[in-house]
PDB file of C-alpha atoms in Angstrom:
ATOM      1  CA  UNK A   1      96.120  71.360  39.506  1.00 84.00           C
ATOM      2  CA  UNK A   2      97.567  72.857  42.582  1.00 85.00           C
ATOM      3  CA  UNK A   3     100.476  70.031  42.837  1.00 91.00           C
ATOM      4  CA  UNK A   4     100.928  71.433  38.765  1.00 92.00           C
ATOM      5  CA  UNK A   5     100.463  74.985  39.866  1.00 90.00           C
ATOM      6  CA  UNK A   6     103.037  74.486  42.950  1.00 93.00           C
ATOM      7  CA  UNK A   7     105.766  72.945  40.876  1.00 93.00           C
ATOM      8  CA  UNK A   8     105.566  75.395  37.724  1.00 93.00           C
ATOM      9  CA  UNK A   9     106.100  78.511  40.814  1.00 91.00           C
ATOM     10  CA  UNK A  10     109.103  77.230  42.480  1.00 93.00           C
ATOM     11  CA  UNK A  11     110.880  76.460  38.586  1.00 92.00           C
ATOM     12  CA  UNK A  12     109.830  79.868  38.123  1.00 91.00           C
ATOM     13  CA  UNK A  13     111.208  81.160  41.442  1.00 89.00           C
ATOM     14  CA  UNK A  14     114.399  79.005  40.987  1.00 87.00           C
ATOM     15  CA  UNK A  15     115.719  79.524  37.504  1.00 80.00           C
ATOM     16  CA  UNK A  16     118.662  77.752  37.482  1.00 86.00           C
ATOM     17  CA  UNK A  17     117.551  74.251  38.830  1.00 86.00           C
ATOM     18  CA  UNK A  18     115.566  72.943  41.967  1.00 90.00           C
ATOM     19  CA  UNK A  19     118.295  71.264  43.654  1.00 93.00           C
ATOM     20  CA  UNK A  20     117.561  69.778  46.921  1.00 95.00           C
ATOM     21  CA  UNK A  21     113.913  69.645  47.849  1.00 97.00           C
ATOM     22  CA  UNK A  22     111.822  68.852  50.514  1.00 97.00           C
ATOM     23  CA  UNK A  23     107.984  67.910  50.609  1.00 96.00           C
ATOM     24  CA  UNK A  24     106.226  69.014  53.841  1.00 96.00           C
ATOM     25  CA  UNK A  25     102.928  66.375  54.632  1.00 92.00           C
ATOM     26  CA  UNK A  26     103.723  64.627  51.170  1.00 94.00           C
ATOM     27  CA  UNK A  27     101.254  62.338  51.629  1.00 92.00           C
ATOM     28  CA  UNK A  28     101.828  59.290  48.740  1.00 94.00           C
ATOM     29  CA  UNK A  29     104.347  61.503  47.028  1.00 93.00           C
ATOM     30  CA  UNK A  30     101.825  63.109  44.263  1.00 93.00           C
ATOM     31  CA  UNK A  31     104.708  66.052  43.941  1.00 94.00           C
ATOM     32  CA  UNK A  32     107.325  63.765  43.478  1.00 94.00           C
ATOM     33  CA  UNK A  33     106.634  62.512  39.841  1.00 92.00           C
ATOM     34  CA  UNK A  34     106.563  65.845  39.120  1.00 93.00           C
ATOM     35  CA  UNK A  35     109.877  66.532  40.663  1.00 92.00           C
ATOM     36  CA  UNK A  36     111.871  63.918  38.103  1.00 84.00           C
ATOM     37  CA  UNK A  37     114.474  67.036  37.497  1.00 86.00           C
ATOM     38  CA  UNK A  38     115.186  68.237  41.228  1.00 89.00           C
ATOM     39  CA  UNK A  39     118.612  67.028  42.669  1.00 91.00           C
ATOM     40  CA  UNK A  40     117.117  64.970  45.323  1.00 94.00           C
ATOM     41  CA  UNK A  41     113.579  64.555  46.787  1.00 96.00           C
ATOM     42  CA  UNK A  42     113.114  64.419  50.568  1.00 97.00           C
ATOM     43  CA  UNK A  43     109.803  64.167  52.457  1.00 97.00           C
ATOM     44  CA  UNK A  44     108.164  64.270  55.530  1.00 97.00           C
ATOM     45  CA  UNK A  45     104.818  62.588  56.005  1.00 96.00           C
ATOM     46  CA  UNK A  46     103.724  61.139  59.333  1.00 94.00           C
ATOM     47  CA  UNK A  47     101.307  58.236  57.900  1.00 95.00           C
ATOM     48  CA  UNK A  48     103.908  55.411  57.596  1.00 97.00           C
ATOM     49  CA  UNK A  49     101.335  53.351  54.994  1.00 97.00           C
ATOM     50  CA  UNK A  50     101.669  56.614  52.820  1.00 97.00           C
ATOM     51  CA  UNK A  51     105.528  57.254  53.364  1.00 97.00           C
ATOM     52  CA  UNK A  52     105.768  53.414  52.515  1.00 97.00           C
ATOM     53  CA  UNK A  53     103.989  53.311  49.489  1.00 97.00           C
ATOM     54  CA  UNK A  54     106.025  56.599  48.277  1.00 97.00           C
ATOM     55  CA  UNK A  55     109.343  54.990  48.746  1.00 96.00           C
ATOM     56  CA  UNK A  56     107.718  51.960  47.217  1.00 96.00           C
ATOM     57  CA  UNK A  57     106.904  54.200  43.977  1.00 94.00           C
ATOM     58  CA  UNK A  58     110.053  56.315  44.299  1.00 94.00           C
ATOM     59  CA  UNK A  59     113.172  54.583  45.827  1.00 94.00           C
ATOM     60  CA  UNK A  60     115.658  57.531  45.834  1.00 94.00           C
ATOM     61  CA  UNK A  61     113.273  59.590  47.913  1.00 96.00           C
ATOM     62  CA  UNK A  62     114.605  60.053  51.522  1.00 97.00           C
ATOM     63  CA  UNK A  63     111.974  60.617  54.757  1.00 97.00           C
ATOM     64  CA  UNK A  64     112.990  62.864  57.300  1.00 97.00           C
ATOM     65  CA  UNK A  65     111.508  64.157  60.144  1.00 97.00           C
ATOM     66  CA  UNK A  66     110.712  68.225  61.388  1.00 96.00           C
ATOM     67  CA  UNK A  67     113.484  67.905  63.757  1.00 95.00           C
ATOM     68  CA  UNK A  68     115.854  65.959  61.909  1.00 96.00           C
ATOM     69  CA  UNK A  69     115.709  67.822  58.543  1.00 97.00           C
ATOM     70  CA  UNK A  70     119.246  70.205  58.507  1.00 96.00           C
ATOM     71  CA  UNK A  71     118.786  73.676  58.498  1.00 96.00           C
ATOM     72  CA  UNK A  72     119.892  75.959  55.553  1.00 95.00           C
ATOM     73  CA  UNK A  73     119.859  73.030  53.187  1.00 94.00           C
ATOM     74  CA  UNK A  74     116.765  73.045  50.916  1.00 97.00           C
ATOM     75  CA  UNK A  75     116.300  74.947  47.755  1.00 96.00           C
ATOM     76  CA  UNK A  76     112.804  74.394  47.570  1.00 96.00           C
ATOM     77  CA  UNK A  77     110.663  73.344  50.420  1.00 97.00           C
ATOM     78  CA  UNK A  78     106.999  72.639  49.341  1.00 96.00           C
ATOM     79  CA  UNK A  79     103.910  72.545  52.150  1.00 94.00           C
ATOM     80  CA  UNK A  80     101.189  71.812  49.914  1.00 91.00           C
ATOM     81  CA  UNK A  81      97.581  71.706  51.558  1.00 87.00           C
ATOM     82  CA  UNK A  82      99.056  70.673  54.578  1.00 86.00           C
ATOM     83  CA  UNK A  83      99.825  73.448  57.373  1.00 86.00           C
ATOM     84  CA  UNK A  84      96.037  74.203  57.685  1.00 81.00           C
ATOM     85  CA  UNK A  85      95.307  70.908  59.200  1.00 73.00           C
ATOM     86  CA  UNK A  86      97.630  72.284  62.003  1.00 76.00           C
ATOM     87  CA  UNK A  87      96.715  74.181  65.132  1.00 87.00           C
ATOM     88  CA  UNK A  88     100.684  74.986  65.367  1.00 90.00           C
ATOM     89  CA  UNK A  89     100.856  75.976  61.588  1.00 91.00           C
ATOM     90  CA  UNK A  90     102.816  79.112  62.549  1.00 91.00           C
ATOM     91  CA  UNK A  91     105.267  77.414  64.745  1.00 94.00           C
ATOM     92  CA  UNK A  92     105.666  74.698  61.781  1.00 94.00           C
ATOM     93  CA  UNK A  93     105.994  77.880  59.432  1.00 94.00           C
ATOM     94  CA  UNK A  94     108.910  79.125  61.054  1.00 95.00           C
ATOM     95  CA  UNK A  95     110.639  75.857  61.554  1.00 96.00           C
ATOM     96  CA  UNK A  96     110.418  74.917  57.379  1.00 97.00           C
ATOM     97  CA  UNK A  97     111.875  78.419  56.935  1.00 96.00           C
ATOM     98  CA  UNK A  98     114.729  77.765  58.598  1.00 96.00           C
ATOM     99  CA  UNK A  99     115.077  74.544  56.380  1.00 97.00           C
ATOM    100  CA  UNK A 100     115.234  76.637  53.056  1.00 96.00           C
ATOM    101  CA  UNK A 101     118.674  77.992  51.673  1.00 95.00           C
ATOM    102  CA  UNK A 102     119.417  81.447  51.648  1.00 95.00           C
ATOM    103  CA  UNK A 103     118.007  82.545  48.455  1.00 93.00           C
ATOM    104  CA  UNK A 104     115.607  79.381  48.561  1.00 95.00           C
ATOM    105  CA  UNK A 105     111.751  79.018  48.466  1.00 96.00           C
ATOM    106  CA  UNK A 106     109.157  77.673  50.545  1.00 96.00           C
ATOM    107  CA  UNK A 107     106.017  76.784  48.170  1.00 96.00           C
ATOM    108  CA  UNK A 108     102.511  77.095  50.527  1.00 94.00           C
ATOM    109  CA  UNK A 109      99.331  76.196  48.659  1.00 89.00           C
ATOM    110  CA  UNK A 110      96.106  75.481  50.693  1.00 81.00           C
ATOM    111  CA  UNK A 111      92.366  76.702  50.776  1.00 76.00           C
ATOM    112  CA  UNK A 112      90.697  80.026  51.209  1.00 66.00           C
ATOM    113  CA  UNK A 113      87.899  78.629  53.178  1.00 64.00           C
ATOM    114  CA  UNK A 114      85.411  81.585  51.992  1.00 58.00           C
ATOM    115  CA  UNK A 115      81.867  80.951  51.307  1.00 59.00           C
ATOM    116  CA  UNK A 116      82.414  79.671  47.847  1.00 58.00           C
ATOM    117  CA  UNK A 117      84.916  77.279  48.834  1.00 61.00           C
ATOM    118  CA  UNK A 118      82.727  76.121  51.981  1.00 61.00           C
ATOM    119  CA  UNK A 119      79.930  75.306  49.660  1.00 59.00           C
ATOM    120  CA  UNK A 120      81.426  73.203  47.194  1.00 61.00           C
ATOM    121  CA  UNK A 121      82.583  71.149  49.898  1.00 59.00           C
ATOM    122  CA  UNK A 122      78.777  70.752  50.732  1.00 65.00           C
ATOM    123  CA  UNK A 123      77.974  70.171  47.545  1.00 66.00           C
ATOM    124  CA  UNK A 124      80.513  67.337  47.535  1.00 66.00           C
ATOM    125  CA  UNK A 125      79.528  65.870  50.622  1.00 64.00           C
ATOM    126  CA  UNK A 126      82.367  66.913  52.943  1.00 67.00           C
ATOM    127  CA  UNK A 127      81.299  67.661  56.597  1.00 67.00           C
ATOM    128  CA  UNK A 128      82.960  68.758  59.421  1.00 60.00           C
ATOM    129  CA  UNK A 129      85.699  71.007  60.053  1.00 62.00           C
ATOM    130  CA  UNK A 130      89.375  70.054  59.693  1.00 65.00           C
ATOM    131  CA  UNK A 131      91.120  72.721  58.642  1.00 63.00           C
ATOM    132  CA  UNK A 132      92.534  75.099  61.913  1.00 69.00           C
ATOM    133  CA  UNK A 133      93.252  77.879  59.480  1.00 75.00           C
ATOM    134  CA  UNK A 134      92.763  79.695  55.932  1.00 83.00           C
ATOM    135  CA  UNK A 135      95.746  80.187  53.663  1.00 82.00           C
ATOM    136  CA  UNK A 136      95.694  84.009  54.439  1.00 87.00           C
ATOM    137  CA  UNK A 137      96.631  83.016  58.083  1.00 89.00           C
ATOM    138  CA  UNK A 138      99.257  80.678  56.961  1.00 91.00           C
ATOM    139  CA  UNK A 139     100.366  83.468  54.468  1.00 92.00           C
ATOM    140  CA  UNK A 140     100.604  86.243  57.267  1.00 93.00           C
ATOM    141  CA  UNK A 141     102.724  83.845  59.269  1.00 94.00           C
ATOM    142  CA  UNK A 142     105.089  83.438  56.536  1.00 95.00           C
ATOM    143  CA  UNK A 143     105.720  87.028  56.052  1.00 95.00           C
ATOM    144  CA  UNK A 144     107.616  86.914  59.536  1.00 95.00           C
ATOM    145  CA  UNK A 145     110.015  84.481  58.054  1.00 95.00           C
ATOM    146  CA  UNK A 146     110.277  85.368  53.962  1.00 96.00           C
ATOM    147  CA  UNK A 147     109.810  87.642  51.491  1.00 95.00           C
ATOM    148  CA  UNK A 148     106.707  87.040  49.175  1.00 95.00           C
ATOM    149  CA  UNK A 149     107.871  86.163  45.488  1.00 94.00           C
ATOM    150  CA  UNK A 150     104.575  85.070  43.477  1.00 87.00           C
ATOM    151  CA  UNK A 151     100.685  84.088  43.865  1.00 81.00           C
ATOM    152  CA  UNK A 152      98.387  82.133  41.718  1.00 78.00           C
ATOM    153  CA  UNK A 153      94.915  81.702  42.496  1.00 74.00           C
ATOM    154  CA  UNK A 154      93.085  78.046  41.633  1.00 69.00           C
ATOM    155  CA  UNK A 155      91.016  77.761  39.554  1.00 66.00           C
ATOM    156  CA  UNK A 156      91.508  80.511  37.652  1.00 65.00           C
ATOM    157  CA  UNK A 157      88.854  83.118  38.324  1.00 66.00           C
ATOM    158  CA  UNK A 158      87.455  81.531  41.477  1.00 71.00           C
ATOM    159  CA  UNK A 159      89.611  81.917  44.304  1.00 74.00           C
ATOM    160  CA  UNK A 160      89.130  78.440  45.935  1.00 76.00           C
ATOM    161  CA  UNK A 161      92.833  77.899  46.535  1.00 80.00           C
ATOM    162  CA  UNK A 162      95.956  79.921  46.985  1.00 87.00           C
ATOM    163  CA  UNK A 163      99.434  78.697  45.863  1.00 91.00           C
ATOM    164  CA  UNK A 164     102.270  81.258  46.514  1.00 93.00           C
ATOM    165  CA  UNK A 165     106.363  81.283  47.071  1.00 95.00           C
ATOM    166  CA  UNK A 166     108.381  83.037  48.975  1.00 96.00           C
ATOM    167  CA  UNK A 167     112.010  83.673  49.429  1.00 96.00           C
ATOM    168  CA  UNK A 168     113.921  83.517  52.076  1.00 94.00           C
ATOM    169  CA  UNK A 169     116.402  86.344  51.899  1.00 90.00           C
ATOM    170  CA  UNK A 170     119.888  85.889  51.287  1.00 87.00           C
ATOM    171  CA  UNK A 171     121.744  88.284  54.438  1.00 76.00           C
ATOM    172  CA  UNK A 172     124.870  89.770  54.296  1.00 53.00           C
ATOM    173  CA  UNK A 173     126.908  87.057  56.558  1.00 53.00           C
ATOM    174  CA  UNK A 174     125.389  84.482  54.248  1.00 49.00           C
ATOM    175  CA  UNK A 175     126.294  86.221  51.079  1.00 50.00           C
ATOM    176  CA  UNK A 176     130.288  86.479  52.199  1.00 50.00           C
ATOM    177  CA  UNK A 177     130.084  83.157  52.641  1.00 52.00           C
TER     178      UNK A 177
END
């Protein structure tokens, strides 16, 4: 549900088309199947096996690294359920914000880590804490760099995950260029 909501949110924010897309923490590229209308699909994924699978399934996909990804280039950057796994999420978020074109969007998704979410994990048999933060902290860090556009909570009525879109402001200098 989250990747569907994230792709819909991006399209709402970018009605003229998604253009060049970057998928941070892409895993095996589930999101890429929903972005067939994007101008290009690039991804960042540390796991080599997942990256090989993704490019085998989507030969047009281009693997990037965060330091190597060009700044001010991507019309839509997605970080779907990935930033909460990093202690340095605020730093990563700042770097991702720099990749977005002025007027482009960053779409975030992450768990609320509320009591209901934790109960669901326990019932499902998940043990241990492998998330370093919540979507709320990630959103606070995003607000330092980007402007909030819209938000969804999933599933409807139960705040287990939030999907938010953030726009990079078009500055006067960027608008004049």
